[in-house]
PDB file of C-alpha atoms in Angstrom:
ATOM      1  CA  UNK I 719     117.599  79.204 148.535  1.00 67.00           C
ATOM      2  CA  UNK I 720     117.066  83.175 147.148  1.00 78.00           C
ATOM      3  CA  UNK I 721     119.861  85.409 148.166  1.00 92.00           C
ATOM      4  CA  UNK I 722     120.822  86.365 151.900  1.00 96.00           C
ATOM      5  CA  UNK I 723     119.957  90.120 152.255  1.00 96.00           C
ATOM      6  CA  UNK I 724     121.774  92.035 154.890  1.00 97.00           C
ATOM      7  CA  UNK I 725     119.914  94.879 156.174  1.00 98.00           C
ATOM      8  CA  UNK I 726     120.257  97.402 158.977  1.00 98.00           C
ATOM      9  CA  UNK I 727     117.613  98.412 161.661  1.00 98.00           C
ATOM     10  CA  UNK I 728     117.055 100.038 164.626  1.00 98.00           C
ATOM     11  CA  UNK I 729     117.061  99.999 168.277  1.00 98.00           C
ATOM     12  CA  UNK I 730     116.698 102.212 171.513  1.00 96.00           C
ATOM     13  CA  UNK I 731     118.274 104.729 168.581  1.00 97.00           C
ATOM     14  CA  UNK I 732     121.119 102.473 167.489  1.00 98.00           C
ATOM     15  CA  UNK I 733     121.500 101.219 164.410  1.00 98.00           C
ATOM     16  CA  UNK I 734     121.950  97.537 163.909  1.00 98.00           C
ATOM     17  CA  UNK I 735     123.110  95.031 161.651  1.00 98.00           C
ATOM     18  CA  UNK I 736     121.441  91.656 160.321  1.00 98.00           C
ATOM     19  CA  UNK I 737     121.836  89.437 157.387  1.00 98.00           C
ATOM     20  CA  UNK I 738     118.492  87.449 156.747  1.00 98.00           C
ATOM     21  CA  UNK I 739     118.497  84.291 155.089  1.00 97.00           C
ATOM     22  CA  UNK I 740     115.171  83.494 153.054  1.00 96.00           C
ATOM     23  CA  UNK I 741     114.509  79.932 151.924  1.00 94.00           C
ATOM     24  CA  UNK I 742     113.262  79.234 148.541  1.00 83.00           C
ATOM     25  CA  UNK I 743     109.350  78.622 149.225  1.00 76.00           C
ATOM     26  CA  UNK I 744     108.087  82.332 150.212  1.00 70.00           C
ATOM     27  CA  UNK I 745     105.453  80.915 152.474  1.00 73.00           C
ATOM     28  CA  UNK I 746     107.528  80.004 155.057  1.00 84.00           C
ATOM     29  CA  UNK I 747     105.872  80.786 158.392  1.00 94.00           C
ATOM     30  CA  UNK I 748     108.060  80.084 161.029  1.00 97.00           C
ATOM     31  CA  UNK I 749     111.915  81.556 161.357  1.00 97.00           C
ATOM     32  CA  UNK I 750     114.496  80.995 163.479  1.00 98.00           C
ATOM     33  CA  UNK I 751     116.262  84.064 165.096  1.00 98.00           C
ATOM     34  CA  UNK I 752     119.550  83.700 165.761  1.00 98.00           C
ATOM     35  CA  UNK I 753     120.443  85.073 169.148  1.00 98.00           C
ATOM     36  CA  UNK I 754     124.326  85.965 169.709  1.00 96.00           C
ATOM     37  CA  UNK I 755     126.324  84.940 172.944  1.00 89.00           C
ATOM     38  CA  UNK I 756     128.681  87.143 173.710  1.00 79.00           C
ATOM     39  CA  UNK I 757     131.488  88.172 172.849  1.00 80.00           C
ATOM     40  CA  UNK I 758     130.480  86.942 170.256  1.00 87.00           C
ATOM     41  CA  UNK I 759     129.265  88.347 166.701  1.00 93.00           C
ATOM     42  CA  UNK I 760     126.438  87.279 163.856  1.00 96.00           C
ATOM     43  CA  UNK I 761     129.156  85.102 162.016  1.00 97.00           C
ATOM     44  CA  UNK I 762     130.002  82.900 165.144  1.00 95.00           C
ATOM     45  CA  UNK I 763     133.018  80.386 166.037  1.00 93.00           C
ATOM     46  CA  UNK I 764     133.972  78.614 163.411  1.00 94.00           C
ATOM     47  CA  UNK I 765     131.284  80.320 161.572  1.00 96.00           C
ATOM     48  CA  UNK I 766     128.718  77.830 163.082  1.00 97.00           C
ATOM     49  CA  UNK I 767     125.655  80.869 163.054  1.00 98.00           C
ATOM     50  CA  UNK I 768     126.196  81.433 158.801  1.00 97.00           C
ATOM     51  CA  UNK I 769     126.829  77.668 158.434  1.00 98.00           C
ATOM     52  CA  UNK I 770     123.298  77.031 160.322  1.00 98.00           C
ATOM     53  CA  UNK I 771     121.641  79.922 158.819  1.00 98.00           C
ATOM     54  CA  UNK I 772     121.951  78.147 155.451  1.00 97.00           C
ATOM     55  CA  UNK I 773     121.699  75.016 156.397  1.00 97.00           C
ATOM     56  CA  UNK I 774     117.714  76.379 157.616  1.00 97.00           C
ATOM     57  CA  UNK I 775     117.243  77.820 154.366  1.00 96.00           C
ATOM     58  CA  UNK I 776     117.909  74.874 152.268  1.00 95.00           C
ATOM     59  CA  UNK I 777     115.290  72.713 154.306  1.00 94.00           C
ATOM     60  CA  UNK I 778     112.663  75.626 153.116  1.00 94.00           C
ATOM     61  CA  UNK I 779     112.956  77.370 156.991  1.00 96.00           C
ATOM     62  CA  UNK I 780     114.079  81.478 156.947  1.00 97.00           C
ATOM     63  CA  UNK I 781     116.827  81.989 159.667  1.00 98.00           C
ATOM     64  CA  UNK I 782     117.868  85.789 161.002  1.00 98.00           C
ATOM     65  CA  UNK I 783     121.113  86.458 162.268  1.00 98.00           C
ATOM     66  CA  UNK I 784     122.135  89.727 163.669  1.00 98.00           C
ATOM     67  CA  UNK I 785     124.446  91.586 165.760  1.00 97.00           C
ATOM     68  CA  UNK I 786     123.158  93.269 169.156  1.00 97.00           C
ATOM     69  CA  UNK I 787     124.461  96.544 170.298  1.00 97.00           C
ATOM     70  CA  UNK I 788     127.942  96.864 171.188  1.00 95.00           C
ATOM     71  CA  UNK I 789     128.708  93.811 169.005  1.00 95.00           C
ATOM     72  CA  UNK I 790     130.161  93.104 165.421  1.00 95.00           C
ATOM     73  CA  UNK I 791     129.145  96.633 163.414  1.00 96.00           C
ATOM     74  CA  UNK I 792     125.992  97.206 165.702  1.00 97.00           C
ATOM     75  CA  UNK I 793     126.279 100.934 167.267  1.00 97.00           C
ATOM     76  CA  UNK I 794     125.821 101.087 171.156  1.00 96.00           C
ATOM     77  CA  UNK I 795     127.848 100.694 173.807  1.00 95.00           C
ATOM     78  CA  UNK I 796     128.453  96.736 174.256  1.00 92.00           C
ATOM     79  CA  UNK I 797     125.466  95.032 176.773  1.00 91.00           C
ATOM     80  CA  UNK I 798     126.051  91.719 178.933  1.00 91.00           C
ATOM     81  CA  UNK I 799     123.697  89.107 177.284  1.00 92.00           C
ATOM     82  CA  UNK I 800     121.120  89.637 180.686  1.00 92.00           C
ATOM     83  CA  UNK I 801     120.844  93.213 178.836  1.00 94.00           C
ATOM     84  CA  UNK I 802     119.415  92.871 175.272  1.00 97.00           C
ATOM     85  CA  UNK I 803     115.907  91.923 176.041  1.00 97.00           C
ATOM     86  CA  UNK I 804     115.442  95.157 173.450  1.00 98.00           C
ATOM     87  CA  UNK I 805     117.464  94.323 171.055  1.00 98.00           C
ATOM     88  CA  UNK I 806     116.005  90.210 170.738  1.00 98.00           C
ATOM     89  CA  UNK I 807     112.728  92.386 170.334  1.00 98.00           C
ATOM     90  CA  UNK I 808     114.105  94.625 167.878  1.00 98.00           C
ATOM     91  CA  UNK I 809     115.492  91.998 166.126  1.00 98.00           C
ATOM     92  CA  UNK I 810     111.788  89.794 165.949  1.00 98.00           C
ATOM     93  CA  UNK I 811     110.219  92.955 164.709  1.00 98.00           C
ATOM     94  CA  UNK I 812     112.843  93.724 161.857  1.00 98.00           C
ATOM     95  CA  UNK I 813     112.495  89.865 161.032  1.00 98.00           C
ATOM     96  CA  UNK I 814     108.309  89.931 161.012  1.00 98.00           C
ATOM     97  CA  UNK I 815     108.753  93.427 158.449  1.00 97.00           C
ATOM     98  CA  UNK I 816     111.454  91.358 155.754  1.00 96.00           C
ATOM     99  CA  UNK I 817     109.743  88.438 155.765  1.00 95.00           C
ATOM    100  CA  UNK I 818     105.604  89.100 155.646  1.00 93.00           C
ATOM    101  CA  UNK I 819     104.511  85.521 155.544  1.00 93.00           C
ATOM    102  CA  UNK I 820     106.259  85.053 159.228  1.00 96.00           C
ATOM    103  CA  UNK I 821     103.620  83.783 161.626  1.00 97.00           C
ATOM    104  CA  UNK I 822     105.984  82.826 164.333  1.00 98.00           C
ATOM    105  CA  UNK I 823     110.155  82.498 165.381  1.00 98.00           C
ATOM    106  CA  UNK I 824     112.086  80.376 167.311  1.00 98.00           C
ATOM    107  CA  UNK I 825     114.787  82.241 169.469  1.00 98.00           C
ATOM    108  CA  UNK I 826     118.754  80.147 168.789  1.00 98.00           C
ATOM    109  CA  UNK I 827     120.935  80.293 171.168  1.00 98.00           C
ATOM    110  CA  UNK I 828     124.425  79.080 172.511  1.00 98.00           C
ATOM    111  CA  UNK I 829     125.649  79.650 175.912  1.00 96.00           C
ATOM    112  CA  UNK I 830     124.702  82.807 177.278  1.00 96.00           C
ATOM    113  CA  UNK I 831     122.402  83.577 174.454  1.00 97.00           C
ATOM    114  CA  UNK I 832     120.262  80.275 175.607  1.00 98.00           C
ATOM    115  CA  UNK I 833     120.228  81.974 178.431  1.00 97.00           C
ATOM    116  CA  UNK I 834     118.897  85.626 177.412  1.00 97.00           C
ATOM    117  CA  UNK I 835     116.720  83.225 174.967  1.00 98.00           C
ATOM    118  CA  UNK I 836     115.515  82.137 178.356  1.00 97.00           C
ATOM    119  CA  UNK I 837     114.878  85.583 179.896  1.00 97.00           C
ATOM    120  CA  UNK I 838     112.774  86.865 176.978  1.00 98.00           C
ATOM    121  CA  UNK I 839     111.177  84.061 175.202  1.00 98.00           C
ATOM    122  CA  UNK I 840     107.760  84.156 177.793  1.00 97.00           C
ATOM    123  CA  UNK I 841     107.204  87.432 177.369  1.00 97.00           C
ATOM    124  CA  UNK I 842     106.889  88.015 173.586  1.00 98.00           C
ATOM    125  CA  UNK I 843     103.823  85.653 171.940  1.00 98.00           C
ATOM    126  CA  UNK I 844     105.684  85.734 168.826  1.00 98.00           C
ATOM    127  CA  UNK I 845     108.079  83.266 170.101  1.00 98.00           C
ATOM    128  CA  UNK I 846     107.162  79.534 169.618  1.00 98.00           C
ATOM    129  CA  UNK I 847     109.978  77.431 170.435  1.00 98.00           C
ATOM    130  CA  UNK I 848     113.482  78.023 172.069  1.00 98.00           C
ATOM    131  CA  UNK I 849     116.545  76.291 170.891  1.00 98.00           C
ATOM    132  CA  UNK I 850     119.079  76.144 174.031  1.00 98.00           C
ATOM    133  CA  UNK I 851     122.637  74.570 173.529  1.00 98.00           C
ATOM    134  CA  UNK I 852     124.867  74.399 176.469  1.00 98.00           C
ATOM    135  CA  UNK I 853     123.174  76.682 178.798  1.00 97.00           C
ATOM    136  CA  UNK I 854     125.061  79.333 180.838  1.00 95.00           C
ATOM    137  CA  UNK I 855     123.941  79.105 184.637  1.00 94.00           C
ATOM    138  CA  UNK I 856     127.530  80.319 185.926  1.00 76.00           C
ATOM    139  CA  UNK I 857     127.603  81.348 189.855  1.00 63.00           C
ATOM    140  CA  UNK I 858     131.034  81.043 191.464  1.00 53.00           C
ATOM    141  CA  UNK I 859     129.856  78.169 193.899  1.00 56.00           C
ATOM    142  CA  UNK I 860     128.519  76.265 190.792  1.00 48.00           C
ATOM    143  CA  UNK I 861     131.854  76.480 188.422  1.00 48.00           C
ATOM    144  CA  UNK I 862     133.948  75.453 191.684  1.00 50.00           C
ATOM    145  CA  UNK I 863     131.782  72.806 192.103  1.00 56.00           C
ATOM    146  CA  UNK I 864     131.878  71.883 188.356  1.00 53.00           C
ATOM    147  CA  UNK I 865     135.790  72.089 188.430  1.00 57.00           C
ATOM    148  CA  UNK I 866     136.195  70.112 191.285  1.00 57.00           C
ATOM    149  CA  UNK I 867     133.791  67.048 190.145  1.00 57.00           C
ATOM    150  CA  UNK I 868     134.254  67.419 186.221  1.00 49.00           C
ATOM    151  CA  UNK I 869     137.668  68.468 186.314  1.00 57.00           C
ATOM    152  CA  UNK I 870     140.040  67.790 188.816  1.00 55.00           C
ATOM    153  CA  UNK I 871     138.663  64.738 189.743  1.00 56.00           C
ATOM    154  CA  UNK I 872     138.955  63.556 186.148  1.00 57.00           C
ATOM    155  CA  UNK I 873     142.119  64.458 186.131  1.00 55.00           C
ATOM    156  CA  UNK I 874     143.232  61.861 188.691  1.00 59.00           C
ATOM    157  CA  UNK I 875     142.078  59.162 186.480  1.00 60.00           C
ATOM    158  CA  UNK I 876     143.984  60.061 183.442  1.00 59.00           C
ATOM    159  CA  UNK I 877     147.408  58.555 182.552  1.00 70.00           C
ATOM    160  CA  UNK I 878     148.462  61.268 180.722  1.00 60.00           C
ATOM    161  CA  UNK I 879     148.017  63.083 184.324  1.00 46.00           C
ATOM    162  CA  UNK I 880     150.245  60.464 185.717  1.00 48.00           C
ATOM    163  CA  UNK I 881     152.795  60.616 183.259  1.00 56.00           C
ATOM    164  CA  UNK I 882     153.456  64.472 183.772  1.00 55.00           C
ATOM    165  CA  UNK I 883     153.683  63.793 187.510  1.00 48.00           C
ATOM    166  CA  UNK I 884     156.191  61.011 186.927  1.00 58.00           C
ATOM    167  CA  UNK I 885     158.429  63.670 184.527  1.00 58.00           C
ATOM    168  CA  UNK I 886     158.155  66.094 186.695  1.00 55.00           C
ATOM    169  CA  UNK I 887     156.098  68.357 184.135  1.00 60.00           C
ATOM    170  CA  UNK I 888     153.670  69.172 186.390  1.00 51.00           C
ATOM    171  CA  UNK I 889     153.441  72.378 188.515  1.00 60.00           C
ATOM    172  CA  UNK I 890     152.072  71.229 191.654  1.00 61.00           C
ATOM    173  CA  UNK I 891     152.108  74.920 193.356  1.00 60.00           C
ATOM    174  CA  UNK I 892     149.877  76.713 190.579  1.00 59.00           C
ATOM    175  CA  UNK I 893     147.518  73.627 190.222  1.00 54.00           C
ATOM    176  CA  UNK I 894     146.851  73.282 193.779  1.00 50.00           C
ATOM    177  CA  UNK I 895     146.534  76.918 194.445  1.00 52.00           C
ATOM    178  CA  UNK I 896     143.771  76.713 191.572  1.00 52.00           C
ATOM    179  CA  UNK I 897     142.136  73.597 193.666  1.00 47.00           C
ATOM    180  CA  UNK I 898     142.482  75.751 196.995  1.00 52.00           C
ATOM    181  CA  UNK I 899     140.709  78.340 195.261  1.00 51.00           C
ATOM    182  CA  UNK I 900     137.851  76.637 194.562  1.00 44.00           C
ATOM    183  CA  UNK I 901     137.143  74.857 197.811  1.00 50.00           C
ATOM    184  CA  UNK I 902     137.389  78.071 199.208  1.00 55.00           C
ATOM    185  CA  UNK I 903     134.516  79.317 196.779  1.00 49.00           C
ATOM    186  CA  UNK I 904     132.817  76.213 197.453  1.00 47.00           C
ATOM    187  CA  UNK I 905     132.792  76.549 201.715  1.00 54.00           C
ATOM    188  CA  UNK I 906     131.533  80.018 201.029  1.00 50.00           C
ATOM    189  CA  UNK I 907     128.189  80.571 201.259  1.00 50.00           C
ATOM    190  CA  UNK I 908     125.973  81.938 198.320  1.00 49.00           C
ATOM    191  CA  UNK I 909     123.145  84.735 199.220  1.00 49.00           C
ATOM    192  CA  UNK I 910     120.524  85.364 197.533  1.00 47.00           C
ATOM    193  CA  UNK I 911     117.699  87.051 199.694  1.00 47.00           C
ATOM    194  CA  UNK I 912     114.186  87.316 198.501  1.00 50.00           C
ATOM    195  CA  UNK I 913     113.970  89.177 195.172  1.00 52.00           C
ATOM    196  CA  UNK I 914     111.105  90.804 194.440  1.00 62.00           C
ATOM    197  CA  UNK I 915     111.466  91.381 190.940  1.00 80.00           C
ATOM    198  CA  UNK I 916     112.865  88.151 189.265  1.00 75.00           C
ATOM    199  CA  UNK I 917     115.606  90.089 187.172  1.00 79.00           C
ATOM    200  CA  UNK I 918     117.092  90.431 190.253  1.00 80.00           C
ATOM    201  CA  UNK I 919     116.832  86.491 190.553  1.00 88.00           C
ATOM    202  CA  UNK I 920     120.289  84.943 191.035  1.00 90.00           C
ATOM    203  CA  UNK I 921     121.168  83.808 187.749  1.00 92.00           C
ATOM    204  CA  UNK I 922     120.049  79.823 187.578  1.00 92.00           C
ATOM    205  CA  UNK I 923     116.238  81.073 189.231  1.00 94.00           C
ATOM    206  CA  UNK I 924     115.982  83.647 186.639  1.00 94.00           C
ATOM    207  CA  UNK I 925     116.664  81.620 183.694  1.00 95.00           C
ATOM    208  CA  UNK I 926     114.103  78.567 185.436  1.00 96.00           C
ATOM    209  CA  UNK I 927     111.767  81.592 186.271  1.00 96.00           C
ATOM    210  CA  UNK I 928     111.392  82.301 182.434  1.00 97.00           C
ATOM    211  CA  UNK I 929     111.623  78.821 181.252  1.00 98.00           C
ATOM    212  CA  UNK I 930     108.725  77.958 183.193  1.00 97.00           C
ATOM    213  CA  UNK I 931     106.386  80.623 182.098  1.00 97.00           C
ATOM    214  CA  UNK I 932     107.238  79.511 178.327  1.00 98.00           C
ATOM    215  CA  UNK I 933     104.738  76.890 177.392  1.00 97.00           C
ATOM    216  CA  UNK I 934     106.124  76.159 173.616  1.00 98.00           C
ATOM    217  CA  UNK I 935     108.553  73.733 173.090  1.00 98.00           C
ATOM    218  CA  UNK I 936     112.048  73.685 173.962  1.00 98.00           C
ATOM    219  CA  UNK I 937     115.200  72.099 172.219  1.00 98.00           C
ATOM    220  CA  UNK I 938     118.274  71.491 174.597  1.00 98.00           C
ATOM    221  CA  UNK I 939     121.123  70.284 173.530  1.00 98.00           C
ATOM    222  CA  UNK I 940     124.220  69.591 175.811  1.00 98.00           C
ATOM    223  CA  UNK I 941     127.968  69.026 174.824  1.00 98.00           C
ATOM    224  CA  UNK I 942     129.777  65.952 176.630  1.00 97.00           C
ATOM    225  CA  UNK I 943     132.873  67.581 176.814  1.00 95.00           C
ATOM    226  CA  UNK I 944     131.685  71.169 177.975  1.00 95.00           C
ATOM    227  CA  UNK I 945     132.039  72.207 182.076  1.00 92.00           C
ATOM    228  CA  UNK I 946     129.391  74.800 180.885  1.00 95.00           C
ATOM    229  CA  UNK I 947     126.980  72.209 180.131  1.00 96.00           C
ATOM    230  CA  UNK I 948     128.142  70.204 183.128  1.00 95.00           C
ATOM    231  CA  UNK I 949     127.266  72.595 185.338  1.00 93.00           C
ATOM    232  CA  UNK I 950     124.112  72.907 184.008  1.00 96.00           C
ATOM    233  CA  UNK I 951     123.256  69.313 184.604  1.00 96.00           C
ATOM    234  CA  UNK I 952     124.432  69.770 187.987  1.00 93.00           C
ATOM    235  CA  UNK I 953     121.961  72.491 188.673  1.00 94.00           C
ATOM    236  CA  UNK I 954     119.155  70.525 186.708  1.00 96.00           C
ATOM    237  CA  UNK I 955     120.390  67.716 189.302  1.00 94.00           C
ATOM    238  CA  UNK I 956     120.283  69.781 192.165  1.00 92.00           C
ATOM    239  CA  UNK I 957     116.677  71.398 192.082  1.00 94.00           C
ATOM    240  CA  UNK I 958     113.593  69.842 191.922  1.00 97.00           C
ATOM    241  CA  UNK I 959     112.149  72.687 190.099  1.00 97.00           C
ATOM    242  CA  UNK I 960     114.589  72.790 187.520  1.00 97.00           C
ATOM    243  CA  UNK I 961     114.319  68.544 187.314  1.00 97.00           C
ATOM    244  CA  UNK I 962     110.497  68.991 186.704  1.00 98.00           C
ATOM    245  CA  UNK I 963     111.176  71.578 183.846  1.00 98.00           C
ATOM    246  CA  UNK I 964     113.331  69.277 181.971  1.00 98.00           C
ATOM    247  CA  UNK I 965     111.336  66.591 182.433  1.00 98.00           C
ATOM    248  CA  UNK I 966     108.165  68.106 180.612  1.00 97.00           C
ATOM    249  CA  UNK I 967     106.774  66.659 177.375  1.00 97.00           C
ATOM    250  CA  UNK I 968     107.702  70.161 175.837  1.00 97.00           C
ATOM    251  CA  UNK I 969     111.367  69.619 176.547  1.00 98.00           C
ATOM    252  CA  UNK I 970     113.552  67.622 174.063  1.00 98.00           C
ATOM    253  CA  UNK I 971     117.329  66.730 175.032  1.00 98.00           C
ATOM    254  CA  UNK I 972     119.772  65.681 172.688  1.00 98.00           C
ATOM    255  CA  UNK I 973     123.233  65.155 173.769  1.00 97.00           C
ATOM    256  CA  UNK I 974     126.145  65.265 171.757  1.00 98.00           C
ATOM    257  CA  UNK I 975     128.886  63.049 173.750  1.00 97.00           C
ATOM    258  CA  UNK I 976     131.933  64.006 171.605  1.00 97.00           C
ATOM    259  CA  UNK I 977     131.395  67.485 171.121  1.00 98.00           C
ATOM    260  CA  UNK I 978     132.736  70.905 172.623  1.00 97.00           C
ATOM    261  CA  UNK I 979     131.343  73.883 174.031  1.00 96.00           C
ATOM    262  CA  UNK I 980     131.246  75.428 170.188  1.00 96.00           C
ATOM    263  CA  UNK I 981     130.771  72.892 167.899  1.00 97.00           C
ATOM    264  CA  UNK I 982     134.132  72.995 167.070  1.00 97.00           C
ATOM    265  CA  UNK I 983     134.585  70.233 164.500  1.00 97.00           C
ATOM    266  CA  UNK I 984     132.185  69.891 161.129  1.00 97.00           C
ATOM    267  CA  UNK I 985     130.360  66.478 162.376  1.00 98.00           C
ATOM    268  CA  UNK I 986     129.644  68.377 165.165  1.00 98.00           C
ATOM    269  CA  UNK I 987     127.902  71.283 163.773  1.00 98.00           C
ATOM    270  CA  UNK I 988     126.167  69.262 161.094  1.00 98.00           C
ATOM    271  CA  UNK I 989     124.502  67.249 164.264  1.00 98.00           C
ATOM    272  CA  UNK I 990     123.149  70.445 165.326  1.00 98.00           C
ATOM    273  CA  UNK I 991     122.155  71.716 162.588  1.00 98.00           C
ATOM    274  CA  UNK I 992     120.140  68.275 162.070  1.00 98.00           C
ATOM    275  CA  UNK I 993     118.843  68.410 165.155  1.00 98.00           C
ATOM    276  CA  UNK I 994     117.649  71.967 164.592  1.00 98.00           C
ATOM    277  CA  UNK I 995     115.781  71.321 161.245  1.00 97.00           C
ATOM    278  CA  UNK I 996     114.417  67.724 163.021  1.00 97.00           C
ATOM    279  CA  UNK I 997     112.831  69.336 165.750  1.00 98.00           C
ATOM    280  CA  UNK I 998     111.526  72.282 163.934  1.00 97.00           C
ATOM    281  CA  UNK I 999     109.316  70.242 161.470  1.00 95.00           C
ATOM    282  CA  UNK I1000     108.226  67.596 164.604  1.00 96.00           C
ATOM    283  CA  UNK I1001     105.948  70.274 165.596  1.00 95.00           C
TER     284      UNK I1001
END
């Protein structure tokens, strides 16, 4: 593994910041980019993004990470991860220039990155796989509904629920105003009129809207102790478009049944970053 090399480049007239990590045979030809949820910056919790970065290196694969505007020491004003369509782009070109035998990236992403992933991936060829871990698909009906079936109904089947009840340790008036407030969200109605241009798309159509126009493969990979990747399976479960998506020979799922929304413990990380490397030579 040579040397990471940060570098700065540009976009819309901003300057931004990446740190590129080449592997050790120079003709590597596919890369992974390393797209940033937010807030978030290029290091990320628990330094997961630097940990996987080298990890790809030492199996021979050059990884980019960077920070888009608004974010870590990228100029800008800050953008909302359904905004930096330009700066993904930016990113792929600055990657392509550093590293000349690139033929092709995969886009990385956790959270809402998977899901800006998801917006741009179809519409740049240079893209050849995405890498999605616990998808965000967040409406207000669909995180009521999550809370109410992952959570609070959990909740009743756990002693240690029981056992704060019985010490009087638990504050019925702020947990049930939470629960009212999300079977009031859930009565309410959600609406989303015809949209003519898909950006406009409420959130879970836009991200299926882009993931169907990307023929390359796909890597998901869910959390079993995540309500953000719970309520992604519900809204895989709840639409037959979305169930035929997942279902494709192009998609691969891998669950992790311990792990967090981040990663948050080593064997977690080092399952994704095997998983990662896996999938990348399978193809």
């Amino acid at each position: 593994m040579l040397p990471e090399r940060p570098f700065a480049f540009q976009c819309a007239g901003h300057t931004l910041c990446g740190v590129l990590h080449p592997p050790a045979a120079p003709s590597a030809a596919r890369g992974v980019l390393v797209v940033v949820g937010g807030p978030q910056y290029r290091v990320g919790s628990h330094r997961q993004f630097v940990l996987l970065a080298r990890h790809l290196a030492e199996q021979g694969i050059p990884a980019l990470r960077f920070d888009y505007r608004g974010m870590g020491d990228s100029e800008g004003r800050l953008h909302e991860f359904a905004e930096i369509e330009a700066d993904i782009r930016a990113a792929v070109d600055a990657f392509f220039e550093r590293w000349p035998d690139l033929e092709e990236v995969v886009l990385w992403g956790l959270c809402d990155a998977a899901s800006a992933a998801a917006f741009y991936g179809f519409q740049d060829r240079r893209v050849a796989g995405l890498v999605l871990l616990n998808p965000w698909v967040r409406t207000e009906a669909g995180e009521a509904r999550t809370r109410l079936k992952h959570y609070y109904l959990a909740r009743l089947r756990e002693p240690a629920f029981w056992k704060k009840v019985l010490r009087l340790r638990w504050q019925p008036r702020r947990s049930l105003g939470h629960l009212l407030a999300s079977l009031r969200t859930l009565g309410g109605r959600e609406r989303a009129g015809p949209a003519e241009d898909w950006r406009q798309m409420p959130l879970p159509q836009r991200m299926l809207h882009g993931l169907e126009r990307f023929p390359r493969p796909v890597l998901l990979i869910l959390s079993g102790r995540d309500l953000t990747a719970r309520e992604f399976e519900d809204t895989v479960a709840a639409s037959k478009g979305w169930r035929r998506w997942q279902a494709s020979p192009r998609v691969d799922t891998r669950r992790l049944e311990e792990a967090d929304h981040t990663f948050s413990r080593r064997v977690w990380r080092e399952q994704v970053e095997t998983h990662t490397a896996d999938w990348l030579r399978s193809w």
